[in-house]
Short mmCIF file of C-alpha atoms in Angstrom, two decimals:
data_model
loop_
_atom_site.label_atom_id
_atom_site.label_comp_id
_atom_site.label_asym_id
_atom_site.label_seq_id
_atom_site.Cartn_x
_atom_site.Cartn_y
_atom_site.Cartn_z
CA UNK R 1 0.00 0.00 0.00
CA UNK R 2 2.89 2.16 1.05
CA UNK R 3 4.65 1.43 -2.53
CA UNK R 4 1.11 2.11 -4.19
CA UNK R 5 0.95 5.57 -2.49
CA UNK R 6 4.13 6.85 -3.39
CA UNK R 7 3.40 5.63 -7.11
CA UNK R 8 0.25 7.59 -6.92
CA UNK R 9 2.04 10.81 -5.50
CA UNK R 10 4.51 10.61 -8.29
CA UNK R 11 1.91 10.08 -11.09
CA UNK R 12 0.05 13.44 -9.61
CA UNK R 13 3.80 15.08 -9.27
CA UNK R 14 4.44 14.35 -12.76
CA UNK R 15 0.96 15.22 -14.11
CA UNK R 16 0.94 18.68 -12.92
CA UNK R 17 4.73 19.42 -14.22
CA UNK R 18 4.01 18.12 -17.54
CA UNK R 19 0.92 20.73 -17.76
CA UNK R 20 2.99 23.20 -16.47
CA UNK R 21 5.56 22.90 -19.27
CA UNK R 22 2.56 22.40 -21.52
CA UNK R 23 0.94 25.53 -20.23
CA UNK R 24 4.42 27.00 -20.74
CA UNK R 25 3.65 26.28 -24.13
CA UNK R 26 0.80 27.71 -25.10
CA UNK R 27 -0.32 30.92 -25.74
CA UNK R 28 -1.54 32.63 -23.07
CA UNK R 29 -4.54 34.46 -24.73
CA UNK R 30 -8.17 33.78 -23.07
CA UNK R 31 -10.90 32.86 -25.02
CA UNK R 32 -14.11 33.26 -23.05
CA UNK R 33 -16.29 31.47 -25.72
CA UNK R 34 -14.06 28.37 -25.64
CA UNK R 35 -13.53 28.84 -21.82
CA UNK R 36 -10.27 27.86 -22.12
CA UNK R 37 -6.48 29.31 -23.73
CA UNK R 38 -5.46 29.57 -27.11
CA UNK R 39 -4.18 26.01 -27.88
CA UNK R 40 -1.56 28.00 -30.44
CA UNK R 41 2.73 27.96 -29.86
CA UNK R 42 4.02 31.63 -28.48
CA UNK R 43 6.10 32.97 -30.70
CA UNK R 44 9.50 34.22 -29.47
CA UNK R 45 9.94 35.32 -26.07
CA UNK R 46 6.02 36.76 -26.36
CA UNK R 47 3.58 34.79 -24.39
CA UNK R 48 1.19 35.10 -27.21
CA UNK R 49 0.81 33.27 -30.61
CA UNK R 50 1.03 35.30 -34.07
CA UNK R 51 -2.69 35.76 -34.12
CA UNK R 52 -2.79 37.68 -30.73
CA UNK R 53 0.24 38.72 -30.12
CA UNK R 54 -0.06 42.49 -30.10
CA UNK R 55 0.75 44.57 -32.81
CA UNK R 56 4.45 46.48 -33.82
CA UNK R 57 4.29 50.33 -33.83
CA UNK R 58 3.75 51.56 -37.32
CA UNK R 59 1.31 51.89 -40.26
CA UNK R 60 -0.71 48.20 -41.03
CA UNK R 61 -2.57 48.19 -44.53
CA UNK R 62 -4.27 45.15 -46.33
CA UNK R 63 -2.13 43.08 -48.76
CA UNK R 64 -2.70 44.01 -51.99
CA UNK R 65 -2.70 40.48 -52.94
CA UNK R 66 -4.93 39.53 -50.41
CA UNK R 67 -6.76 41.66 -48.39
CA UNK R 68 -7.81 39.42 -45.61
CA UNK R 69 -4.55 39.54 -43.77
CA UNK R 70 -2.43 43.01 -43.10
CA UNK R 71 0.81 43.61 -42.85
CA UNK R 72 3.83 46.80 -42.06
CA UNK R 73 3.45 49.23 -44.45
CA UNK R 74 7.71 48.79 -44.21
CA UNK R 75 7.67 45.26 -44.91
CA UNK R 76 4.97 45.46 -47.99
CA UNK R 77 7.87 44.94 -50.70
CA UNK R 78 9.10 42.19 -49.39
CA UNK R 79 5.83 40.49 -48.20
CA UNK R 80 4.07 40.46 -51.22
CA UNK R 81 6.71 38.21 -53.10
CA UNK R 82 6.16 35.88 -50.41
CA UNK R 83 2.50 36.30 -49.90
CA UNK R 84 0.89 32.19 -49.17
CA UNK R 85 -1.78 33.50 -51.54
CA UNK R 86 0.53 34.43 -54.42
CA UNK R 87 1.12 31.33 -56.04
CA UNK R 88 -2.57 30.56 -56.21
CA UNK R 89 -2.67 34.20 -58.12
CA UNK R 90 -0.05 33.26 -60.79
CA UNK R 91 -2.05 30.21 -61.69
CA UNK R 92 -4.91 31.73 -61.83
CA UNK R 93 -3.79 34.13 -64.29
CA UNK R 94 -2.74 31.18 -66.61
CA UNK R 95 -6.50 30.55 -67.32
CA UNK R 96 -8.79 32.17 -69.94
CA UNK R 97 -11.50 32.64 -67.63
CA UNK R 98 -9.62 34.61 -65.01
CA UNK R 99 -10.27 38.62 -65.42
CA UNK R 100 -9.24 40.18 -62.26
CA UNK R 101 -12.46 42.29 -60.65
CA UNK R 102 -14.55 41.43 -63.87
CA UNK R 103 -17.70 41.30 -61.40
CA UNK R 104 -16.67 43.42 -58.69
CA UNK R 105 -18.92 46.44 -60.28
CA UNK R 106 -18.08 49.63 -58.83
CA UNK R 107 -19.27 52.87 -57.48
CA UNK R 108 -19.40 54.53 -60.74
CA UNK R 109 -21.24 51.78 -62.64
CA UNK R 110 -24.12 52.92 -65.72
CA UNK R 111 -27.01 53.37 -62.87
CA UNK R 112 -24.93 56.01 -60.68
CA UNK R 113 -23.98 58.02 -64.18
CA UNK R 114 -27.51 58.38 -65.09
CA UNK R 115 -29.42 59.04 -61.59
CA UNK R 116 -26.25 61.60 -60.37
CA UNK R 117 -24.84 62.55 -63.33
CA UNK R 118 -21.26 61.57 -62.21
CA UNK R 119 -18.30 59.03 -63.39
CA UNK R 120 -16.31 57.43 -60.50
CA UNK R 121 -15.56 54.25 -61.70
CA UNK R 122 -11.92 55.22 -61.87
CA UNK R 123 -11.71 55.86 -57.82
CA UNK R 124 -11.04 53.12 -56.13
CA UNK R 125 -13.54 51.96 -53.75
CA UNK R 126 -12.56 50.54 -50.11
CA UNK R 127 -13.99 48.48 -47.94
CA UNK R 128 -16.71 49.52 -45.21
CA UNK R 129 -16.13 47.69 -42.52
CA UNK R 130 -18.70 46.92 -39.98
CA UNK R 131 -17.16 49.14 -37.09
CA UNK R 132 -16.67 52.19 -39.97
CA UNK R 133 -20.86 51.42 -40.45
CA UNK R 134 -21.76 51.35 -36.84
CA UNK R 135 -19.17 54.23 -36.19
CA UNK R 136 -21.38 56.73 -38.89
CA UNK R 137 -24.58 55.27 -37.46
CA UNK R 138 -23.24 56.87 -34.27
CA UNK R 139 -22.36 60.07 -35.52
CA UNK R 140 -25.82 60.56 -37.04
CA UNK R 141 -28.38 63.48 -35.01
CA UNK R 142 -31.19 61.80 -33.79
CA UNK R 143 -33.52 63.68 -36.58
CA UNK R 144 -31.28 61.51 -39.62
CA UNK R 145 -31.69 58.61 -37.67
CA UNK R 146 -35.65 59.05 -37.11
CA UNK R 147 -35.35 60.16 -40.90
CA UNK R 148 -33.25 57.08 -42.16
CA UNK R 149 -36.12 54.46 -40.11
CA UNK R 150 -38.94 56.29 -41.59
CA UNK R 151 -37.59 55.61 -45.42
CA UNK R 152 -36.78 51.85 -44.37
CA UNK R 153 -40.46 51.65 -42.72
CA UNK R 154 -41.96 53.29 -46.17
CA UNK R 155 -40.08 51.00 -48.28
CA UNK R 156 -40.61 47.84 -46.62
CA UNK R 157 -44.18 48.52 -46.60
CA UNK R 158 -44.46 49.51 -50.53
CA UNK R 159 -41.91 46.58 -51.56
CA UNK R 160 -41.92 43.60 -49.35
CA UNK R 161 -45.30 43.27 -48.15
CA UNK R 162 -46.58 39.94 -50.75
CA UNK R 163 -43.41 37.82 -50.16
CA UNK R 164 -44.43 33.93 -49.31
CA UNK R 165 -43.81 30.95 -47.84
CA UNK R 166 -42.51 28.17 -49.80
CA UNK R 167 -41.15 25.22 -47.84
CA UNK R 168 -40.53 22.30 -50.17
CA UNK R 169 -39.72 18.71 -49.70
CA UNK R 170 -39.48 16.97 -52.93
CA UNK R 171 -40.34 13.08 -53.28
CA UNK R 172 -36.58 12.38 -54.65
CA UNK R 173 -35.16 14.17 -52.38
CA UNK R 174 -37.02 12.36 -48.90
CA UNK R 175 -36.36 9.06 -50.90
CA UNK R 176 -32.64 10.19 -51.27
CA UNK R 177 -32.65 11.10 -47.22
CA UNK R 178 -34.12 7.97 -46.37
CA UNK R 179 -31.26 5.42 -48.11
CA UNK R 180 -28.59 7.73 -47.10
CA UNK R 181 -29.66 7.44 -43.47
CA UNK R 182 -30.22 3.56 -43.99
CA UNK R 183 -26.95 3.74 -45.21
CA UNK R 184 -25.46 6.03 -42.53
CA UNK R 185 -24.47 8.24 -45.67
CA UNK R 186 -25.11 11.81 -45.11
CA UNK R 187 -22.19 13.95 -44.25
CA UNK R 188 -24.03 16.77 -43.18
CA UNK R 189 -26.55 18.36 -40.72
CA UNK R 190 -30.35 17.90 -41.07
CA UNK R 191 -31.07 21.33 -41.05
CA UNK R 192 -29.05 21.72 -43.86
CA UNK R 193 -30.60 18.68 -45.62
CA UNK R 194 -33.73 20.40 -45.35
CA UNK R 195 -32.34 23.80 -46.72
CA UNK R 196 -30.96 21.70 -49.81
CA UNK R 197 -34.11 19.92 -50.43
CA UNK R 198 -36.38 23.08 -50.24
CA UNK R 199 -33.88 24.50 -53.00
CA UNK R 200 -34.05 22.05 -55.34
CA UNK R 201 -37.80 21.56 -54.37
CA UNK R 202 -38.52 25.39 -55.29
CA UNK R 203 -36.47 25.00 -58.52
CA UNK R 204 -38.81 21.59 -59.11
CA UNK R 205 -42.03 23.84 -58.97
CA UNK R 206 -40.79 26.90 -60.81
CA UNK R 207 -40.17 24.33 -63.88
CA UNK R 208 -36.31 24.68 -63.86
CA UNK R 209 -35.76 21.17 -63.18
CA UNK R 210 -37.67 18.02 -64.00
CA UNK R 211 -36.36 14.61 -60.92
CA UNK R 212 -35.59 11.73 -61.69
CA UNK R 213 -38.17 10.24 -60.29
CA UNK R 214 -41.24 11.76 -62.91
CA UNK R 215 -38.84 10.67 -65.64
CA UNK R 216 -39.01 7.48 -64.17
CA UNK R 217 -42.82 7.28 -64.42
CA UNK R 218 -43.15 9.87 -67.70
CA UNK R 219 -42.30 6.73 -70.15
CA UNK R 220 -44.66 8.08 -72.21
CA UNK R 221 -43.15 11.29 -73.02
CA UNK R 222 -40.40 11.66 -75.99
CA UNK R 223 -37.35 11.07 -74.75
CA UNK R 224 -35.94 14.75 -75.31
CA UNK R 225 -38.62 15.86 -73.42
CA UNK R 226 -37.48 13.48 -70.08
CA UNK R 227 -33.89 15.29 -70.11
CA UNK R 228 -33.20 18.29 -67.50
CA UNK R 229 -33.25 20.98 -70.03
CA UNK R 230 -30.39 22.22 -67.83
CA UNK R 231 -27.57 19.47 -68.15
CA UNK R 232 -25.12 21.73 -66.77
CA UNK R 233 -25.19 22.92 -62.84
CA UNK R 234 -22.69 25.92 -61.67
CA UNK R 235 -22.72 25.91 -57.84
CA UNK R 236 -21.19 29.27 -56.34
CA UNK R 237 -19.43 29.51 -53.37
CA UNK R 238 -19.77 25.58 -53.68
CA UNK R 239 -17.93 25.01 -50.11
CA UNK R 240 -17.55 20.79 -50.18
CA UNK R 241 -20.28 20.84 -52.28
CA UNK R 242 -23.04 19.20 -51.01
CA UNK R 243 -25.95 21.10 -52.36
CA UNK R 244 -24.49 19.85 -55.67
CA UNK R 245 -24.43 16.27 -54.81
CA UNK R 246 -27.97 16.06 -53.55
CA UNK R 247 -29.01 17.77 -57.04
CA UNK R 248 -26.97 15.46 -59.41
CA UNK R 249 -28.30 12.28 -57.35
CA UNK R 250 -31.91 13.19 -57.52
CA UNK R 251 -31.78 15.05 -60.96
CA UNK R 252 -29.52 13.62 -63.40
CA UNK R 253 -27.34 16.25 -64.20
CA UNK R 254 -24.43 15.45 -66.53
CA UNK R 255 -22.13 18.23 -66.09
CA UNK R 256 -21.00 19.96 -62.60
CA UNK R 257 -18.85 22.98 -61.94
CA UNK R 258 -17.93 24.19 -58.37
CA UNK R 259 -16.54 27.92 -57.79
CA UNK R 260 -15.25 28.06 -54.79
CA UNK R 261 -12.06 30.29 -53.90
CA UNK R 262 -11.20 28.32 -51.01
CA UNK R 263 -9.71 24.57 -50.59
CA UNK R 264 -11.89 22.17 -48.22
CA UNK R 265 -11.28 18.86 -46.59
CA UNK R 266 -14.14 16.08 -46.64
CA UNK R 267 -15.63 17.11 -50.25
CA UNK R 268 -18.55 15.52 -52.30
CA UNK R 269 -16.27 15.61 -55.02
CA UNK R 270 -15.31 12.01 -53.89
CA UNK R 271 -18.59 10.65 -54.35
CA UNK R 272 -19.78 12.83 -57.01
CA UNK R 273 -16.19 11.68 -59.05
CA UNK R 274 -17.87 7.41 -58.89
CA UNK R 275 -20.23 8.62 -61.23
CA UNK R 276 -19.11 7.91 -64.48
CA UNK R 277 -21.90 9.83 -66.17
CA UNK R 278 -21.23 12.83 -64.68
CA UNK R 279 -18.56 15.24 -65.39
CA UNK R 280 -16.99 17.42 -62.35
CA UNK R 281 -14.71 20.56 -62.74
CA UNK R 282 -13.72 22.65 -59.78
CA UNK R 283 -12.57 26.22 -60.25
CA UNK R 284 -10.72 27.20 -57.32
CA UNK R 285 -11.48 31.14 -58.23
CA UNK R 286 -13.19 34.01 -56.70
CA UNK R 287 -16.37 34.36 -58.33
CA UNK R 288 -15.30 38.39 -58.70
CA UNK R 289 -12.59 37.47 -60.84
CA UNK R 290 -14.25 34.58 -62.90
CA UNK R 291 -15.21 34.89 -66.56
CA UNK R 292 -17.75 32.28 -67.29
CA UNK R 293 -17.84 33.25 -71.31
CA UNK R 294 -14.43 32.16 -71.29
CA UNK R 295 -14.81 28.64 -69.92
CA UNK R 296 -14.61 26.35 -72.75
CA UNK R 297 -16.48 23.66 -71.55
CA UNK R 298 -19.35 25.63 -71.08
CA UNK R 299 -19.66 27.06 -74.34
CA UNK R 300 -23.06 26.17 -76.06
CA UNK R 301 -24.37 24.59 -72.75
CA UNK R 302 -27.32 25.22 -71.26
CA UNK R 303 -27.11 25.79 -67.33
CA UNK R 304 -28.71 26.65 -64.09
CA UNK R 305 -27.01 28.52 -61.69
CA UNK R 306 -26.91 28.05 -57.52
CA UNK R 307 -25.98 28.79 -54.77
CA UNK R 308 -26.57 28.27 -50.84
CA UNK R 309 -25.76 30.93 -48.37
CA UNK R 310 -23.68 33.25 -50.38
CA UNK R 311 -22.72 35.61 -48.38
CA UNK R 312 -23.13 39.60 -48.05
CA UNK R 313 -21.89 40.54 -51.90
CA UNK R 314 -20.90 37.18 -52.92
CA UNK R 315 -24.48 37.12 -54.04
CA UNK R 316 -24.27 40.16 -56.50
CA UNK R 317 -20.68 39.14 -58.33
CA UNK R 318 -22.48 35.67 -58.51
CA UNK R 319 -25.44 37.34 -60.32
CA UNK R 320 -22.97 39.80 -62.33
CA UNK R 321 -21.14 36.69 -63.36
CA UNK R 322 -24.24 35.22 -64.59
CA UNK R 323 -25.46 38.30 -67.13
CA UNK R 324 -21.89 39.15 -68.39
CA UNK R 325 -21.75 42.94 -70.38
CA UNK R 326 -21.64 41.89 -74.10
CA UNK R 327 -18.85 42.83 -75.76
CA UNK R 328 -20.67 44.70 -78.55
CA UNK R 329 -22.62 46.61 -76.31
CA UNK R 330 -21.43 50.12 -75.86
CA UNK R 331 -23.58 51.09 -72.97
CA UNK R 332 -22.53 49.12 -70.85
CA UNK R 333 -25.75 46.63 -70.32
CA UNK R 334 -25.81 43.17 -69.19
CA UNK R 335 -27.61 40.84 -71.34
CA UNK R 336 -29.23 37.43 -70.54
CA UNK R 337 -26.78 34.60 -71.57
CA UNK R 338 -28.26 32.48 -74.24
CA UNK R 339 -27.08 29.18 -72.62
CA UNK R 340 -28.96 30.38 -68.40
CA UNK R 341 -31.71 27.58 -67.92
CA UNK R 342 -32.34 29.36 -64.34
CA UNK R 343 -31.05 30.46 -61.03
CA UNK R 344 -31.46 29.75 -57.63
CA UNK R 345 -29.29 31.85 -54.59
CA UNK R 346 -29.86 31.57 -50.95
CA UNK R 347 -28.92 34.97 -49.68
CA UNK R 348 -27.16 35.52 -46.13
CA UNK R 349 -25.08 37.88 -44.23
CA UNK R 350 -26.14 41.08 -45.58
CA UNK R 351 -24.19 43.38 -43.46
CA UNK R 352 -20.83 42.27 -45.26
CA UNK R 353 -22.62 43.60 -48.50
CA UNK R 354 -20.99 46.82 -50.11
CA UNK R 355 -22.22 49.57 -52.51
CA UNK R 356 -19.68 48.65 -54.78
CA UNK R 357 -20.87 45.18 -55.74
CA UNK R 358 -24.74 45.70 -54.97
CA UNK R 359 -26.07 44.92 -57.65
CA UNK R 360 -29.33 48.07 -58.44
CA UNK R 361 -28.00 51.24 -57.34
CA UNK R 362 -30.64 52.54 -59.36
CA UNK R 363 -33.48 51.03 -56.75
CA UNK R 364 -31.65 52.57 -53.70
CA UNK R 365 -30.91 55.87 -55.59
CA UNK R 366 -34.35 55.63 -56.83
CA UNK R 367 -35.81 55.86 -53.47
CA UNK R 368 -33.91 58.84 -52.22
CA UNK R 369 -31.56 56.32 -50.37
CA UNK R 370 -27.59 57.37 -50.35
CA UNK R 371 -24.58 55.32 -50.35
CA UNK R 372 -24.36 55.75 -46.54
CA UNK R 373 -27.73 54.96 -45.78
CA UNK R 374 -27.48 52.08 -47.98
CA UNK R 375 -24.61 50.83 -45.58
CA UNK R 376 -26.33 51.62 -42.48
CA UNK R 377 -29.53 49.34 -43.48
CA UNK R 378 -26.62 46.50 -44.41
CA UNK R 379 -25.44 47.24 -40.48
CA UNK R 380 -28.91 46.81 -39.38
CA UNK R 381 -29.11 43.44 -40.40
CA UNK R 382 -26.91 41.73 -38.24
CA UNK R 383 -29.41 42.23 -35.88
CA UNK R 384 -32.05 39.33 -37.50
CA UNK R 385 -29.78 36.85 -36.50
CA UNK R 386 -28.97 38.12 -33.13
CA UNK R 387 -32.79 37.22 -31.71
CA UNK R 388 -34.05 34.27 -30.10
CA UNK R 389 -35.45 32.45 -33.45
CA UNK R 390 -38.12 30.38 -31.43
CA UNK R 391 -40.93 32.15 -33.13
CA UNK R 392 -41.26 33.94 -36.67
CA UNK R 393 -40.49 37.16 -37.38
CA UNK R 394 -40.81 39.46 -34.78
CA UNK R 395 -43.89 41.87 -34.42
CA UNK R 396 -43.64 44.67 -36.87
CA UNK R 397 -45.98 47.00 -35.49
CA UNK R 398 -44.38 47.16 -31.91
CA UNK R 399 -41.27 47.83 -33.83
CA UNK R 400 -43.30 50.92 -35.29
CA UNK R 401 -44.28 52.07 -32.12
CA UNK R 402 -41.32 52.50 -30.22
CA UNK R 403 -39.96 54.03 -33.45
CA UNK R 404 -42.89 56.82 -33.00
CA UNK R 405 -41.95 57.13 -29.51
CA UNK R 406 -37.78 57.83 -30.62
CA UNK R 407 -39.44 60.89 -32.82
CA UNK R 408 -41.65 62.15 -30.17
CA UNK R 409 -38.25 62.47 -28.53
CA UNK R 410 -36.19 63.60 -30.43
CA UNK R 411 -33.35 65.65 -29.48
CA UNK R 412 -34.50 64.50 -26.15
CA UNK R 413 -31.85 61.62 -26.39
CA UNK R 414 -29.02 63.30 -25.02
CA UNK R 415 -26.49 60.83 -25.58
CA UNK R 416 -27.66 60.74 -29.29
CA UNK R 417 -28.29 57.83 -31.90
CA UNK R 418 -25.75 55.43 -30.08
CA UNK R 419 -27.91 55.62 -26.62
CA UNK R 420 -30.90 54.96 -28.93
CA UNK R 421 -29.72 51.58 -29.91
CA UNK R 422 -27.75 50.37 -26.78
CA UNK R 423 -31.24 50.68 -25.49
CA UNK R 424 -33.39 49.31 -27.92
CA UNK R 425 -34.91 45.61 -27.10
CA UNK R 426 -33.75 42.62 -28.89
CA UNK R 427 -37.01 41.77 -30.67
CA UNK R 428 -37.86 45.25 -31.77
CA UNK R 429 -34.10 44.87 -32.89
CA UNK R 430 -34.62 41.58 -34.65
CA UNK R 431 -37.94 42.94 -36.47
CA UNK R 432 -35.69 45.80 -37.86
CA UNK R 433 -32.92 44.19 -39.31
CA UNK R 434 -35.35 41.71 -41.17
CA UNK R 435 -37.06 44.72 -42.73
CA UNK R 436 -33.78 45.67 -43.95
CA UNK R 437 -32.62 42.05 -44.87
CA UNK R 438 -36.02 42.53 -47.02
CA UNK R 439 -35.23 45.64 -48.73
CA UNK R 440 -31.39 44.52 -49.87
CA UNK R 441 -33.04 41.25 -51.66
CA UNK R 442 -35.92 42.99 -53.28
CA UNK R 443 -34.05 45.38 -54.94
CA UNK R 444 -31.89 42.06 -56.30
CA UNK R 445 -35.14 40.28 -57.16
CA UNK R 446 -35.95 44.27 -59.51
CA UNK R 447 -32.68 43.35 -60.98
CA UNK R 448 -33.45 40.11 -62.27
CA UNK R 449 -36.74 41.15 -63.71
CA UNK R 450 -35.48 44.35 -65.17
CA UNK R 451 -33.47 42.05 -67.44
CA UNK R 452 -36.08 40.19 -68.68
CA UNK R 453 -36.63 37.18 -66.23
CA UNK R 454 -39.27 35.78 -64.54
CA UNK R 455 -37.95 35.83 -60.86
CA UNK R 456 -39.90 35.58 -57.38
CA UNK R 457 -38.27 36.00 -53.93
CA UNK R 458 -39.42 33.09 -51.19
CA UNK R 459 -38.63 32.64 -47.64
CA UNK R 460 -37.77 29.10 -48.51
CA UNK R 461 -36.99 27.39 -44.76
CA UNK R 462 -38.87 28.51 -41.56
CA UNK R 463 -36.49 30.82 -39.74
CA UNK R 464 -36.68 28.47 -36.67
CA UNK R 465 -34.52 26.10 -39.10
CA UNK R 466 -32.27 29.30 -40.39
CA UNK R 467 -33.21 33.08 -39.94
CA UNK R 468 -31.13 33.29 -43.42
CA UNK R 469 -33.96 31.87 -45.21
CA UNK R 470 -34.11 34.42 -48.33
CA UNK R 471 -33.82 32.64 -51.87
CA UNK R 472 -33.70 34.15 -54.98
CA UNK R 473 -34.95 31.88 -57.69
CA UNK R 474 -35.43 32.85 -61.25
CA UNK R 475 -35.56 31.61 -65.09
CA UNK R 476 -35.80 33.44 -68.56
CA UNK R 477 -39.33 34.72 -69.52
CA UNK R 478 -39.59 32.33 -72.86
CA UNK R 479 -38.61 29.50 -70.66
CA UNK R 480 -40.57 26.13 -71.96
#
């Protein structure tokens, strides 16, 4: 027993040296939401890691090659030849259908010339950044502010009043649920199952694709008439791609290109690559810098066009990339491509969205609504996903009243505009930012139809699933 004791006592000795020296180890940063320490290596003699360790004195600017990361305005030259991202740059360029910022838009695009009578499009536009929105929210009097709610109450309630419910489950796609949880197949969540199926279940009933399933039973028909008429599929901000393989299982598509600009582990690509009927191309590419009239394998194909959760302006290069400017077209309009069967994007995260890449100025403009306003409702936003999402979408009109009590006020807020929102509840909060969530897709769903499309705008998943339950869905007006 005595032996056993001292064993144990040395175990316990040992224990609590070794996570000392592995404590040693670490860096030393706290991270409440973890409840625990960074996990990273210190670097140096700092007891923090690269990611927290605080900042050298001097001026920090993004990296011109890619401006996610910063760096020393001293040590730009010889960062960017050295830059992880710069070999993925010079192989891009190698490709036809790379054209650096071909989608990006800008803030002097045909719409501003014509409503302001100006030409930017040679200034460079930056990036607002959340805290530079919140930060002019601030700096607003409390009259702009009350002004700035009354034009998002008036336009919500002119534009956004008839949009519906349109939860889908298609019979191919619960069949396809069923064997792949028989066959303990499904790499993914259910709620995102569901958000897939009600996709393709929306595209089902707007006539942009036909299942495999009614072919199956549609003997019948001719069988031209039994093919997708969209053989081709171009997922957007594809991620591992699962949206795409639940598609190509239940709908027979032949052809399959994922855009995605980052790598990913654990990809359909796997599966989707058994099937020898089906052809898969990847194009690691930001969808801003991708030319899709210069990818050969697409020429002459029709296609339909998707995407799930792109986020903030992801959305608008997607749909830019879509309706390319023709080259013989001197002022500057997008046309319809020939070969787009339909579209389907599932918006989200509209406060990363910028007036740059939005895609109708004009509607904004239109309504009296500036280029800082514009990024103030983007701001507001971030506030529909911040609410308990037990129940729909929070009551409008007490959202109204307490928005007639702030003018009643007035100037009676001494602490101004930022006082106004520390204190304003999370549901009338909530109810706000949907309005404006609203407002940034509707003037997306104008854009479609202005070109010629037959487009509708659904909430297509109840927001106790995902508040981010916007999808864009649209095909061309002749389509048979």
């Amino acid at each position: 027993m005595f032996a056993r004791s001292i064993a144990v006592s040395l175990s316990l000795c040992f224990s609590e040296c070794y996570s000392g020296i592995m404590e040693t180890k670490r860096c030393n940063f706290w991270l409440p939401n973890k409840k625990r320490f960074c996990a990273n290596s210190p670097i140096g003699d700092s007891l923090y890691c690269g990611n927290h360790n605080s900042r050298s004195e001097g001026q920090w600017i993004p990296c011109p090659i890619d401006p996610s990361h910063s760096v020393l305005e001293e040590n730009l030259k010889g960062h960017v030849k050295r830059c992880p991202l710069l070999k993925q740059v010079q192989s891009l360029s190698l490709h036809s259908f790379y054209r650096k910022g071909i989608n990006a838009g800008s803030d002097g695009e045909q719409e501003d010339k014509e409503v302001l009578g100006v030409d930017d499009s040679r200034l460079p536009a930056k990036t607002v950044s959340s805290e530079m929105k919140r930060n002019a929210l601030h700096n607003m009097s409390v009259p702009e502010f009350c002004n700035l709610l009354e034009k998002i109450e008036s336009i919500h309630e002119s534009f956004c009043k008839d949009i519906q419910d349109s939860f889908q489950m298609p019979e191919v796609c619960r069949m396809w649920i069923k064997t792949g949880e028989e066959n303990r197949k499904l790499p993914f969540q259910e709620k995102h199952i569901m958000q897939q199926a009600s996709i393709l279940g929306n595209l089902e009933n707007f006539g942009i694709l036909r299942s495999s399933l009614n072919r199956k039973f549609s003997k019948s028909e001719e069988p031209d008439k039994q093919e997708n008429p969209v053989p081709a599929v171009i997922e957007f901000g594809a991620g591992r791609g699962y949206l795409t393989q639940m598609l190509a299982d239940c709908y027979g598509i032949k052809s399959v290109f994922l855009v995605e600009r980052k790598s990913y582990k654990l990809k359909a690509d796997r599966t989707l690559r058994q099937n020898d009927s089906l052809r898969l191309e990847r194009l690691r590419i930001d969808i801003e810098d991708l030319d899709l009239t210069a990818v050969e394998s697409l020429h002459g194909v029709p296609f339909l066009a998707i995407g799930k959760h792109l986020c903030g302006d992801a959305t608008d290069l997607a749909m830019r990339c879509c309706f390319p400017v023709s080259k013989d077209n001197d002022g500057g309009q997008r046309d319809v491509s020939k070969n787009l069967g339909g579209l389907a994007i599932a918006t989200c995260c509209h406060h990363l969205c910028q007036w740059k890449h939005y895609t109708n100025k004009r509607y904004f403009l239109n309504l009296g609504m500036t280029k800082e306003e514009f990024h103030a409702i983007t701001w507001f936003t971030s506030w529909a996903v911040d609410a308990n999402h037990g129940s729909d979408l929070p009551d409008a009109t007490d959202f109204r009243s307490h928005f007639q009590s702030i003018k009643e006020q007035g100037d009676g807020y001494v602490d101004g505009v930022e006082k106004i929102l520390a204190d304003m509840e999370a549901p009338k909060r909530a109810a706000l930012g949907f309005k404006c969530k609203w407002i940034i897709d509707m003037g997306r769903l104008m854009w479609l139809r202005e070109l010629g499309l037959d487009a509708e705008l659904v909430k297509y998943v109840p927001p106790t699933l995902s508040p981010e339950n916007h999808l864009l869905i649209a095909r061309p007006a002749n389509y048979l």
